[in-house]
XYZ file of C-alpha atoms in Angstrom:
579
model
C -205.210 7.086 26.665
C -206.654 4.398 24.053
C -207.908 1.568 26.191
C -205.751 -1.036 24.779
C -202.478 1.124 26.229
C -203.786 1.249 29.885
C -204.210 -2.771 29.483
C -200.757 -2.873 28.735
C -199.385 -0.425 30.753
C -201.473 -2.193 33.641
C -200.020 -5.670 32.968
C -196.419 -4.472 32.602
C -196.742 -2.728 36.276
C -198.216 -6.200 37.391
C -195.641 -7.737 35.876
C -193.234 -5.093 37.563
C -194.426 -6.216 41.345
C -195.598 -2.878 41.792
C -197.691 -2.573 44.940
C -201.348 -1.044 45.085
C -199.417 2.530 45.641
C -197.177 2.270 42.716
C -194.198 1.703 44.036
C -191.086 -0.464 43.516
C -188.295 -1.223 46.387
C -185.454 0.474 46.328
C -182.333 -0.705 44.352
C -180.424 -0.784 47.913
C -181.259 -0.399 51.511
C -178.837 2.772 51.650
C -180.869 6.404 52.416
C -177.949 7.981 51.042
C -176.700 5.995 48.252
C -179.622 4.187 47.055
C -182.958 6.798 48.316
C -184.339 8.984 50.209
C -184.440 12.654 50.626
C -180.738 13.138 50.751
C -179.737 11.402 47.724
C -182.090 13.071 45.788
C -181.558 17.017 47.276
C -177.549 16.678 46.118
C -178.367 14.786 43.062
C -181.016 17.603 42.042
C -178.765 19.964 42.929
C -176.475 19.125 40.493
C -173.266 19.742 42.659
C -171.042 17.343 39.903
C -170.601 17.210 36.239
C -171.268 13.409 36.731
C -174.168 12.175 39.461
C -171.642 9.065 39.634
C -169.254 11.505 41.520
C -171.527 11.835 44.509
C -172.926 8.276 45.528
C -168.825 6.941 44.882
C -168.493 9.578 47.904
C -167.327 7.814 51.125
C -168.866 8.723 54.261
C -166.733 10.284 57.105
C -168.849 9.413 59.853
C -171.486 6.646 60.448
C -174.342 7.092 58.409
C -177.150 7.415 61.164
C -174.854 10.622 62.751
C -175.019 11.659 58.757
C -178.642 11.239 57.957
C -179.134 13.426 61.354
C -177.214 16.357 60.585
C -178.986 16.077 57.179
C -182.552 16.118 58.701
C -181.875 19.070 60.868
C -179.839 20.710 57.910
C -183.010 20.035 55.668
C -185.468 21.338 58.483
C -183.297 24.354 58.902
C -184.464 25.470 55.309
C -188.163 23.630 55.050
C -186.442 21.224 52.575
C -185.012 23.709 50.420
C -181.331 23.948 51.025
C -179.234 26.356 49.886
C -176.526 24.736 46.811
C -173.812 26.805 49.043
C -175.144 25.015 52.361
C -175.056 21.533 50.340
C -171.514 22.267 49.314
C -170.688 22.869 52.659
C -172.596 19.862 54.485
C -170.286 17.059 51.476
C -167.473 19.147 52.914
C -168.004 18.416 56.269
C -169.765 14.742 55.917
C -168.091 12.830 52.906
C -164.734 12.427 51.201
C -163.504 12.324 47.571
C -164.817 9.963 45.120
C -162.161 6.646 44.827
C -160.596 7.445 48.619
C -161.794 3.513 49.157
C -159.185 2.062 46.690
C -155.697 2.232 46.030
C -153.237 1.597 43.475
C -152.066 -1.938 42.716
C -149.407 -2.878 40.354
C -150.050 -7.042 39.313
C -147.480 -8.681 41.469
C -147.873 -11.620 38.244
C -147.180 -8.401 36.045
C -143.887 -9.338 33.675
C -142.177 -7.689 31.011
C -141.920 -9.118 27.265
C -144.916 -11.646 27.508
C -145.200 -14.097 24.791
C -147.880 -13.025 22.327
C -145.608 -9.993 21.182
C -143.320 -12.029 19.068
C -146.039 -13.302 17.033
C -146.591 -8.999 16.138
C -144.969 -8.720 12.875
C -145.926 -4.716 12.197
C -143.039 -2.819 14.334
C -145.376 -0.047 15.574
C -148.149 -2.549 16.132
C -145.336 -4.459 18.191
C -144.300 -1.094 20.225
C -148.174 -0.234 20.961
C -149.283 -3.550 22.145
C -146.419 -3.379 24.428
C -147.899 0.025 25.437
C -150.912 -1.241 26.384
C -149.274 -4.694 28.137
C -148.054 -1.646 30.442
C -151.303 -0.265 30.928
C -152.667 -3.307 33.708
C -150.470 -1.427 36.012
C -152.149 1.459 35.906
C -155.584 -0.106 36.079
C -154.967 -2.117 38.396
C -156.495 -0.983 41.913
C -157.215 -2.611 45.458
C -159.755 -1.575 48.442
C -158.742 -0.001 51.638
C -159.420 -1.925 54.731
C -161.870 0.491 56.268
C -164.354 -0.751 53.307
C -164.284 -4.377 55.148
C -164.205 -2.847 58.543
C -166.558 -0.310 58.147
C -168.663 -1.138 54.920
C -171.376 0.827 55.828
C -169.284 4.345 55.385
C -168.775 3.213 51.549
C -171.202 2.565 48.333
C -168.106 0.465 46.918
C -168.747 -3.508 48.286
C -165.912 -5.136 50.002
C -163.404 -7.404 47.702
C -160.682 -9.447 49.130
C -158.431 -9.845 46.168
C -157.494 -6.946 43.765
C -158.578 -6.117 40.655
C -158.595 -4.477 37.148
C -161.308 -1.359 36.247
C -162.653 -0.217 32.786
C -160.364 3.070 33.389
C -162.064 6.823 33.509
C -165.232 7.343 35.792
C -165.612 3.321 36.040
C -163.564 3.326 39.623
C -164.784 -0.126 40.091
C -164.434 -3.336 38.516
C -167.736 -4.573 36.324
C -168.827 -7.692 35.707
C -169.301 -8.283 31.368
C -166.395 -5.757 30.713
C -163.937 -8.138 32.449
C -164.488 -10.859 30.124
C -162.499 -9.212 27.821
C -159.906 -7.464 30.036
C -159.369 -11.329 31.477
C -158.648 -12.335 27.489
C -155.939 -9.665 27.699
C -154.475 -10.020 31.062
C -154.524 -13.809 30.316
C -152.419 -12.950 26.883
C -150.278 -10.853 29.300
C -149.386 -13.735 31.195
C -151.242 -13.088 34.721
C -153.036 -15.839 35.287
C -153.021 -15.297 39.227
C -154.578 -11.675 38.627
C -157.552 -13.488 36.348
C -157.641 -16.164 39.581
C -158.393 -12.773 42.366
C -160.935 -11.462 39.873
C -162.776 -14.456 39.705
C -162.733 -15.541 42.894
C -164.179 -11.868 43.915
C -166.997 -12.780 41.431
C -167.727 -15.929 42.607
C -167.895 -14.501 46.427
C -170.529 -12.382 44.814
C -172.707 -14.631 43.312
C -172.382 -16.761 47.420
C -173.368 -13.633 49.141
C -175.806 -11.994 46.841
C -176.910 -14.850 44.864
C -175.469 -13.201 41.539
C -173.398 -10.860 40.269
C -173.833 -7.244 40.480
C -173.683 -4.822 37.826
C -170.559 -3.834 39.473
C -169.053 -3.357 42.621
C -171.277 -0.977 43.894
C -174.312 -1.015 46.562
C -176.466 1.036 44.026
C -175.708 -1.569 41.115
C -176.669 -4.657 43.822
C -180.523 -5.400 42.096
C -179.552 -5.579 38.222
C -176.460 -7.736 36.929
C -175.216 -7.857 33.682
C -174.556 -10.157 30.388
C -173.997 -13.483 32.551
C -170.229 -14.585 31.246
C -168.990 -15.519 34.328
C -168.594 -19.309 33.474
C -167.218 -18.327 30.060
C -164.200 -16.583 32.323
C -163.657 -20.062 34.348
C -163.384 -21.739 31.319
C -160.649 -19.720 30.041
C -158.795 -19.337 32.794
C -158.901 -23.288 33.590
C -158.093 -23.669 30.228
C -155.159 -21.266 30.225
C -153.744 -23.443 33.439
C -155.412 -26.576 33.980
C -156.640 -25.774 37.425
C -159.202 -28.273 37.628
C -159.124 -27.713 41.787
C -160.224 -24.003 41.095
C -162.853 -25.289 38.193
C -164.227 -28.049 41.354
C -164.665 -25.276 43.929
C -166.293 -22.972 41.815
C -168.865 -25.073 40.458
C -171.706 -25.162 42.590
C -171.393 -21.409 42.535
C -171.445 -21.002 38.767
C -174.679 -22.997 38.897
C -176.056 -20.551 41.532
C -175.437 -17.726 38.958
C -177.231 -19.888 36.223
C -180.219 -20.963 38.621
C -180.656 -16.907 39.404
C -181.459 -16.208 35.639
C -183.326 -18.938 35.391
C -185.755 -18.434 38.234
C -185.513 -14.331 38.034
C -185.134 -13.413 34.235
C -186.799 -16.365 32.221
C -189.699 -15.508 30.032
C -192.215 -18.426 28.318
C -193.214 -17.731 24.135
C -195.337 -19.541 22.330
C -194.872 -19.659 18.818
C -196.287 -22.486 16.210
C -198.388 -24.411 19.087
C -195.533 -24.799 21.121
C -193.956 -23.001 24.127
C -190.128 -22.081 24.767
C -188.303 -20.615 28.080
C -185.699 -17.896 26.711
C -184.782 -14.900 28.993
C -184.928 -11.315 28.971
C -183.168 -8.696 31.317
C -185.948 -7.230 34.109
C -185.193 -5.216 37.539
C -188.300 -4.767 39.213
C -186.731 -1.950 41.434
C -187.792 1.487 41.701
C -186.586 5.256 41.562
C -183.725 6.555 39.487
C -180.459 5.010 39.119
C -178.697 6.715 42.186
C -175.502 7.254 39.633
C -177.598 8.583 36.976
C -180.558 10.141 39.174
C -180.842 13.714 37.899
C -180.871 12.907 34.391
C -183.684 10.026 35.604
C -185.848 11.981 37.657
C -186.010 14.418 34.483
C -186.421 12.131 31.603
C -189.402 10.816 34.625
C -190.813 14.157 34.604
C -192.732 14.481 31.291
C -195.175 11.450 32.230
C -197.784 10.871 34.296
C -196.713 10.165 37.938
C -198.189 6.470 37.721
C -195.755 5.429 34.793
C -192.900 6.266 35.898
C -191.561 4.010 38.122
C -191.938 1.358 35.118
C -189.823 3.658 33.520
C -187.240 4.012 35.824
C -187.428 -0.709 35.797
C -186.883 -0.426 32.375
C -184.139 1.615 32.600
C -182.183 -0.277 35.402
C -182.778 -3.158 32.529
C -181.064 -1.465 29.496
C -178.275 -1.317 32.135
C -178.300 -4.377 32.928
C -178.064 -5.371 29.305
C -174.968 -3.539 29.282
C -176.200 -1.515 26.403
C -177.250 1.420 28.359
C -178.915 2.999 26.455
C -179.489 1.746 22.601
C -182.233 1.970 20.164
C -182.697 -1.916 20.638
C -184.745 -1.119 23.660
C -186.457 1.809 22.272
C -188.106 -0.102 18.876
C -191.918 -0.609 19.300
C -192.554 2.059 21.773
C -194.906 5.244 20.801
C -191.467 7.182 20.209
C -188.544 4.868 18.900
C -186.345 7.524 19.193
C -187.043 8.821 22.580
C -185.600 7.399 25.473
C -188.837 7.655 27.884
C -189.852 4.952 25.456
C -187.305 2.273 26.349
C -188.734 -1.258 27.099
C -186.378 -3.459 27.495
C -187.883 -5.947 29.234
C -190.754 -6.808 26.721
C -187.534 -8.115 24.307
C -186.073 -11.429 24.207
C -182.639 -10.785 23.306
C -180.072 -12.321 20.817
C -176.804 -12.217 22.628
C -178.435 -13.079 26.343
C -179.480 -15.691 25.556
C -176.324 -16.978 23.119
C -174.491 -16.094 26.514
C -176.332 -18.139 28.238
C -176.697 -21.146 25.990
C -172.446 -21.504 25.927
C -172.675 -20.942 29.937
C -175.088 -24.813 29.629
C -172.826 -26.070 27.377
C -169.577 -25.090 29.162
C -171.528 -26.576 32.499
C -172.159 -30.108 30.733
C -168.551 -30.009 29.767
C -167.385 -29.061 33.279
C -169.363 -31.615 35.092
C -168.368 -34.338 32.742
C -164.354 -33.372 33.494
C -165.470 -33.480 37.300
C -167.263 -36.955 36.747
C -170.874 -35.931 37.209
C -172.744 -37.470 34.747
C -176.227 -36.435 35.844
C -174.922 -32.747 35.791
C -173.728 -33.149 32.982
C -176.523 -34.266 31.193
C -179.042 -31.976 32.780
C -176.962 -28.796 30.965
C -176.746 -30.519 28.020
C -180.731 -30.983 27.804
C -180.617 -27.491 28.652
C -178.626 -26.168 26.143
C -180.322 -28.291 23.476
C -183.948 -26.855 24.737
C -182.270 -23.099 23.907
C -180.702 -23.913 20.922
C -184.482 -25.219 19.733
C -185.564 -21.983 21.193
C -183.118 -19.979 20.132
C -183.893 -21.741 16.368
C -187.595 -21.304 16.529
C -187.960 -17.418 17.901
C -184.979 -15.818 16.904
C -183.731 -17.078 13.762
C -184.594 -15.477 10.249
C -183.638 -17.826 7.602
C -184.656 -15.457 4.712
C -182.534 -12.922 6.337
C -179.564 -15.523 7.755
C -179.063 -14.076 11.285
C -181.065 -14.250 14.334
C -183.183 -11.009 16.187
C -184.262 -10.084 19.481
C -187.686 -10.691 20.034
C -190.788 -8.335 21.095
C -193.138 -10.117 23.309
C -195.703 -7.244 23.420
C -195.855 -7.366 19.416
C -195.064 -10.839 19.290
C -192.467 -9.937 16.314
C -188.583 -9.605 15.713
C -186.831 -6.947 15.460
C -185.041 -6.998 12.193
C -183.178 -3.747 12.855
C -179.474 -4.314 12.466
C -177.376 -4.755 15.319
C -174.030 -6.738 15.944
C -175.812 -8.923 18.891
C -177.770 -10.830 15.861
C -174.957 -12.284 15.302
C -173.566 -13.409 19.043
C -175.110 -17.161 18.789
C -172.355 -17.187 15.904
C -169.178 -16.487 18.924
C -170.999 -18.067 21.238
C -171.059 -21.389 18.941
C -174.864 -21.973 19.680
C -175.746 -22.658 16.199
C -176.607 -26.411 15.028
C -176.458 -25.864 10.701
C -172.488 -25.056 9.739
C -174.007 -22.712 7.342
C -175.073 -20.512 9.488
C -171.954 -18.167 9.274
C -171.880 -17.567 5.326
C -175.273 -16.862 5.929
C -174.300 -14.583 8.919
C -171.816 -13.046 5.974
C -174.558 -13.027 3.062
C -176.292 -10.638 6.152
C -173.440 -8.254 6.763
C -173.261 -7.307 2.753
C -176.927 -7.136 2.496
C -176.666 -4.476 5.263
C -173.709 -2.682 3.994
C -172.367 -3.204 7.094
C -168.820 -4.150 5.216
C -168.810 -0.887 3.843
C -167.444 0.774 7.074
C -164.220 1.203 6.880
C -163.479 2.161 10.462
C -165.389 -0.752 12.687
C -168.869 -2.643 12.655
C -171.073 0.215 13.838
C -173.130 -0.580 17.084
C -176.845 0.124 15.050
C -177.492 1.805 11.602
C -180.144 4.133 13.790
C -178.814 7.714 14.892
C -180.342 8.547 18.594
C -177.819 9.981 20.343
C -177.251 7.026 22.815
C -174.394 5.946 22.546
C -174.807 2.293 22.315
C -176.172 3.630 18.295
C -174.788 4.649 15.396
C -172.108 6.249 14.916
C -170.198 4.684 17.931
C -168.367 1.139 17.821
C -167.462 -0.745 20.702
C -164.388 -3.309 21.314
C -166.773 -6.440 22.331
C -169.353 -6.052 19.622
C -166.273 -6.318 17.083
C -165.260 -9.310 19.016
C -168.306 -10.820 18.704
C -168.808 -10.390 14.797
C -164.861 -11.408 14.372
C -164.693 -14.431 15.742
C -168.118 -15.621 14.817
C -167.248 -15.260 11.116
C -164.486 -17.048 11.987
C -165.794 -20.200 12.852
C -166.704 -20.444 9.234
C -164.568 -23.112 7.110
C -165.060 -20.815 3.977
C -161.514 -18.663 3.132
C -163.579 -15.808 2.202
C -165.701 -15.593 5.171
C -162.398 -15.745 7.707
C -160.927 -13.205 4.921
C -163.851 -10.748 6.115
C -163.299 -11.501 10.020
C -159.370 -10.741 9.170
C -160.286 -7.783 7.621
C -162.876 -6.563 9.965
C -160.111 -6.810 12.630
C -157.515 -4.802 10.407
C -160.339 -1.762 10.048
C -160.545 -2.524 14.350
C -156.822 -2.192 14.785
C -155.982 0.833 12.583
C -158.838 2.583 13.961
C -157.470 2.355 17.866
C -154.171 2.397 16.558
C -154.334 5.612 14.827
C -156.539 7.501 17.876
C -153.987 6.349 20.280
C -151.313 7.721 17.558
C -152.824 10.938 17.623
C -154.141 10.991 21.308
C -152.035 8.598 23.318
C -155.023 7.083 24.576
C -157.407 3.959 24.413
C -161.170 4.577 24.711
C -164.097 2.615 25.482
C -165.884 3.174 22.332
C -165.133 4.876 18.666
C -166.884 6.894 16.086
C -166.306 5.677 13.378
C -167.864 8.078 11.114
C -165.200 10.108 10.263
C -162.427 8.276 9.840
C -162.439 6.992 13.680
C -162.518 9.087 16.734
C -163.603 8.857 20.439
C -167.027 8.254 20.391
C -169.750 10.061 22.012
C -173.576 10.437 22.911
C -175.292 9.124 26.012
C -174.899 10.655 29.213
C -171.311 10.952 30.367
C -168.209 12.284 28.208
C -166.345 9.093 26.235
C -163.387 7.607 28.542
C -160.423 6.661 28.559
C -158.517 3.866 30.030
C -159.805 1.044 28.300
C -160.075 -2.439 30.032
C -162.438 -4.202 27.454
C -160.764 -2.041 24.171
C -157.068 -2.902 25.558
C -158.396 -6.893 25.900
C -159.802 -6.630 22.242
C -157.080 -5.277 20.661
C -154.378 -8.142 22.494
C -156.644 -10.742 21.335
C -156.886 -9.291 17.644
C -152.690 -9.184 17.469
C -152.189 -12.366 18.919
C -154.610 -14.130 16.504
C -153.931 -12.065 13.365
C -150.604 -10.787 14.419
C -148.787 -11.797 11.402
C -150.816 -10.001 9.543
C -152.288 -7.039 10.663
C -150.254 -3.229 9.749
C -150.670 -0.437 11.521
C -151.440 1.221 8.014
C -148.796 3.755 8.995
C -146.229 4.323 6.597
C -145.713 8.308 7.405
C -142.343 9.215 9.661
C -144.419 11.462 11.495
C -146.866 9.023 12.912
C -143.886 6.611 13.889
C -141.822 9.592 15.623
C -145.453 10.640 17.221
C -145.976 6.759 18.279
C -142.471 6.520 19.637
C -142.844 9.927 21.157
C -146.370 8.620 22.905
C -144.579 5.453 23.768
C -141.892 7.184 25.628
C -144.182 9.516 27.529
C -146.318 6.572 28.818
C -143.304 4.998 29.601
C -142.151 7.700 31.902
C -145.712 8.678 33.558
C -146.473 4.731 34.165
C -142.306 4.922 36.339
């Protein structure tokens, strides 16, 4: 190994925490959810399509009496058990993934809520009022026995109910319901947005952020911080300035944990700016992804692969799990044993986080705290410098995420390089024809179907040729801040090429998905390490929010009979299975 890769290596694992052995703590305390021999027999085993399926598993007894039959199970066979005995002992010791949750229908759930009227298109009228239907189905609530006996269940404990992504994602997570809270607050259910909050802000009080999602494996990484982005628009969908008052000492908490846990210093032109980065120092495979972890860990040296197994906790944390962005400037861009995510400053954390300051100086000043108010206004000014000084291109007119190890951007294309745009942390108006001049220079405008995710083919599906619902979101309604007619012309457009896409899949398919590939005219996408799913919370919130701003507009591009009897057709069936 060249001498100038073990420095590295050396400082990342520094960096890291790791101890003189190596290690990393685990991402939980749990030696059946989180480590330990048990956890990694079943997951090795390979028992489930999905390693998710096992660790959502409820316990049926205490987990000491569990971990003993296990040990004498274990010692039975010298640590090699049988896949039949296995079979038998999850039988015996656990119950079916999701037995902790129930059904909820929204008891602020209504029919005909306002935003349809302004749906000119008939079929675009009929589906939105489709999906409208759909918060019933994903709406769920937890049993008791996960408050009275929490230690029998990897889901954590929430008192008010909730809406999930849909498919595999049982629980509620934190950056997709941003964008299922834009929908449900379209919808009219204000008092479901309220629950869901206040479950994230009792979160952030007992854990001193919020999770990944609602899980004890997910407890040590969080993800894209938007949480006082959601208490802004749900005080400003009802003026509940009480709510904003009791919640704000807790959004700061959430703030304060990025700031003392995920900031990073860069020095650039003599001077030195704090941005942030995502980073879990924890250790071992992701208990819902372990097999495919403990593999990909495999092929290197035993010493590197806990910083391996960090960096991967990160790209989930990012959200983007997994993506070329975190793979650029490794020895193999293309491989995902090469990921480093934490040696990047990225574009749309920090344009998250820079609205969160701003939104904080605006909701101190409402309260009447000046001080506050000016202390997240300083703040926000300091990342917008920062934010101007590392990230921005102005040959190129859009901003990139950062490597720290190369001490270079990342001029790769991706739709995050253009989040300070939605996020409205830019300081020259100009920014967003320049942010267009960028698109067309790409080609990015000559995808028909949706923005694609990255122009690099890897197989992960946060790449090419998959688009996702919040990265659309985020190019939309940046360009739309623009006062130039043709720049909003592109956002409308880029939302028509959104809309006909999921309209025309859930045409054919019945069915909204959490991502698209829009290669070939539009499809469920694919890649990474789980089969696409359905449900969608954050593609159901996108699509509301396109109709009700461009909902004069937009056509479903759908002039055939047979796709209106097959809508109507879909329509009725949903209809009948949501009764």
């Amino acid at each position: 190994m060249p001498r100038r890769t073990r420095e590295l290596r050396l400082l990342l694992l520094l960096a890291l925490g790791l101890g003189a052995r190596g290690t990393l703590p685990p991402p939980c305390d749990s030696q059946i959810y989180c480590h330990g021999e048990l956890l990694h027999q079943v997951q090795m085993a390979k028992l489930f399509p999905d390693d998710k399926q096992f660790v959502d598993m409820p316990l049926s007894s205490a987990p000491d009496q569990v971990l003993q039959h296990f040990s004498k199970l274990a010692s039975t066979h010298n640590h090699s058990i049988p896949r039949e005995r296995l079979q038998e002992f999850l039988r015996e010791h656990f119950q079916a993934a999701g037995q902790e949750l129930q059904p909820w229908v929204p008891e602020d759930w209504k029919d005909s809520p306002r935003f349809l009227q302004k749906i000119s298109d008939s079929r675009l009228r009929v589906w939105a009022e489709q999906l409208h239907q759909l918060w019933k189905k994903l709406g769920k609530k937890m049993r008791p026995e996960v408050l009275q006996q929490p230690e029998r269940f990897s889901a954590i404990h929430s008192q008010h109910p909730f809406i999930v992504p849909g498919g595999r994602f049982l629980e509620f997570y934190y950056w997709d319901s941003y964008w299922v809270m834009e929908g449900l607050l379209l919808s009219e259910m204000p008092q479901t947005v309220k629950g869901m909050l206040q479950n994230f802000l009792d979160l952030v009080q007992t854990y001193g952020h919020v999770p990944n999602g609602a899980r004890v494996y997910y407890l040590q990484r969080s993800q894209p911080p938007l949480l006082t982005l959601m208490v802004d628009r749900y005080v400003a969908h009802t003026n509940d300035t009480a709510f904003l008052r009791d919640s704000i000492g807790t959004l700061a908490s959430e703030l304060d944990f990025w700031a003392e846990n995920r900031s990073v210093s860069v020095s650039l032109g003599g001077r030195s700016y704090v941005l942030n980065r995502y980073h879990v120092p924890y250790g071992g495979p992701r208990p819902e992804s372990y097999s495919k972890d403990a593999e990909l860990a495999a092929s290197l040296p035993e010493g590197d692969r806990e910083a391996l197994w960090a960096e991967l906790k990160a790209g989930a944390e990012s959200g983007w799990d997994f993506s070329s962005r975190w793979l650029v400037g490794g020895p193999h861009p293309d491989l995902l044993s090469s990921i480093r995510t934490s040696r990047l400053v990225p574009v749309d954390l920090n344009a998250f986080l820079c609205q969160a300051e701003g939104l904080m100086s605006s909701f101190y000043a409402r309260l009447g705290n000046d001080s506050q108010a000016r202390k997240y206004r300083r703040l926000r000014d300091q990342r917008l410098a920062a934010l101007r000084a590392v990230l921005w291109d102005e040959e190129t007119g859009a901003w990139f995420d950062y490597d720290l190890e190369n001490g270079k951007k990342n001029l790769q294309f991706y739709p995050s390089n253009l989040a300070p745009l939605w996020a409205g942390c830019f300081s020259d108006p100009r920014d967003v024809d320049k942010a267009l001049r960028y698109l067309e220079d790409s080609q990015i405008l000559t995808y028909q179907h949706g923005v694609p995710t990255s122009l690099r083919k890897t197989g992960q599906q946060w790449d090419f040729p998959n688009a996702w619902a919040p990265l659309q979101d985020l190019v939309i309604r940046g360009l739309a801040k623009s006062p130039s007619p043709r720049t909003q012309e592109v956002a409308f457009q880029l939302a028509q090429n959104w809309i006909r896409t999921n309209f025309d899949v859930y045409a054919q398919k019945s069915a909204m998905y959490e991502k698209y590939d829009i290669s070939n005219g539009g499809q469920p996408g694919g890649g990474g390490e789980y089969e696409v799913q359905e449900g969608f919370g954050w593609t159901n919130g996108v699509v509301l929010m396109l109709l009700d701003r461009y909902g004069d507009r937009l056509s479903s591009g759908a002039p055939t009979a047979v796709l209106e009897v097959h809508c109507l057709a879909a329509a009725l069936l949903l209809g009948l299975w949501l009764q």
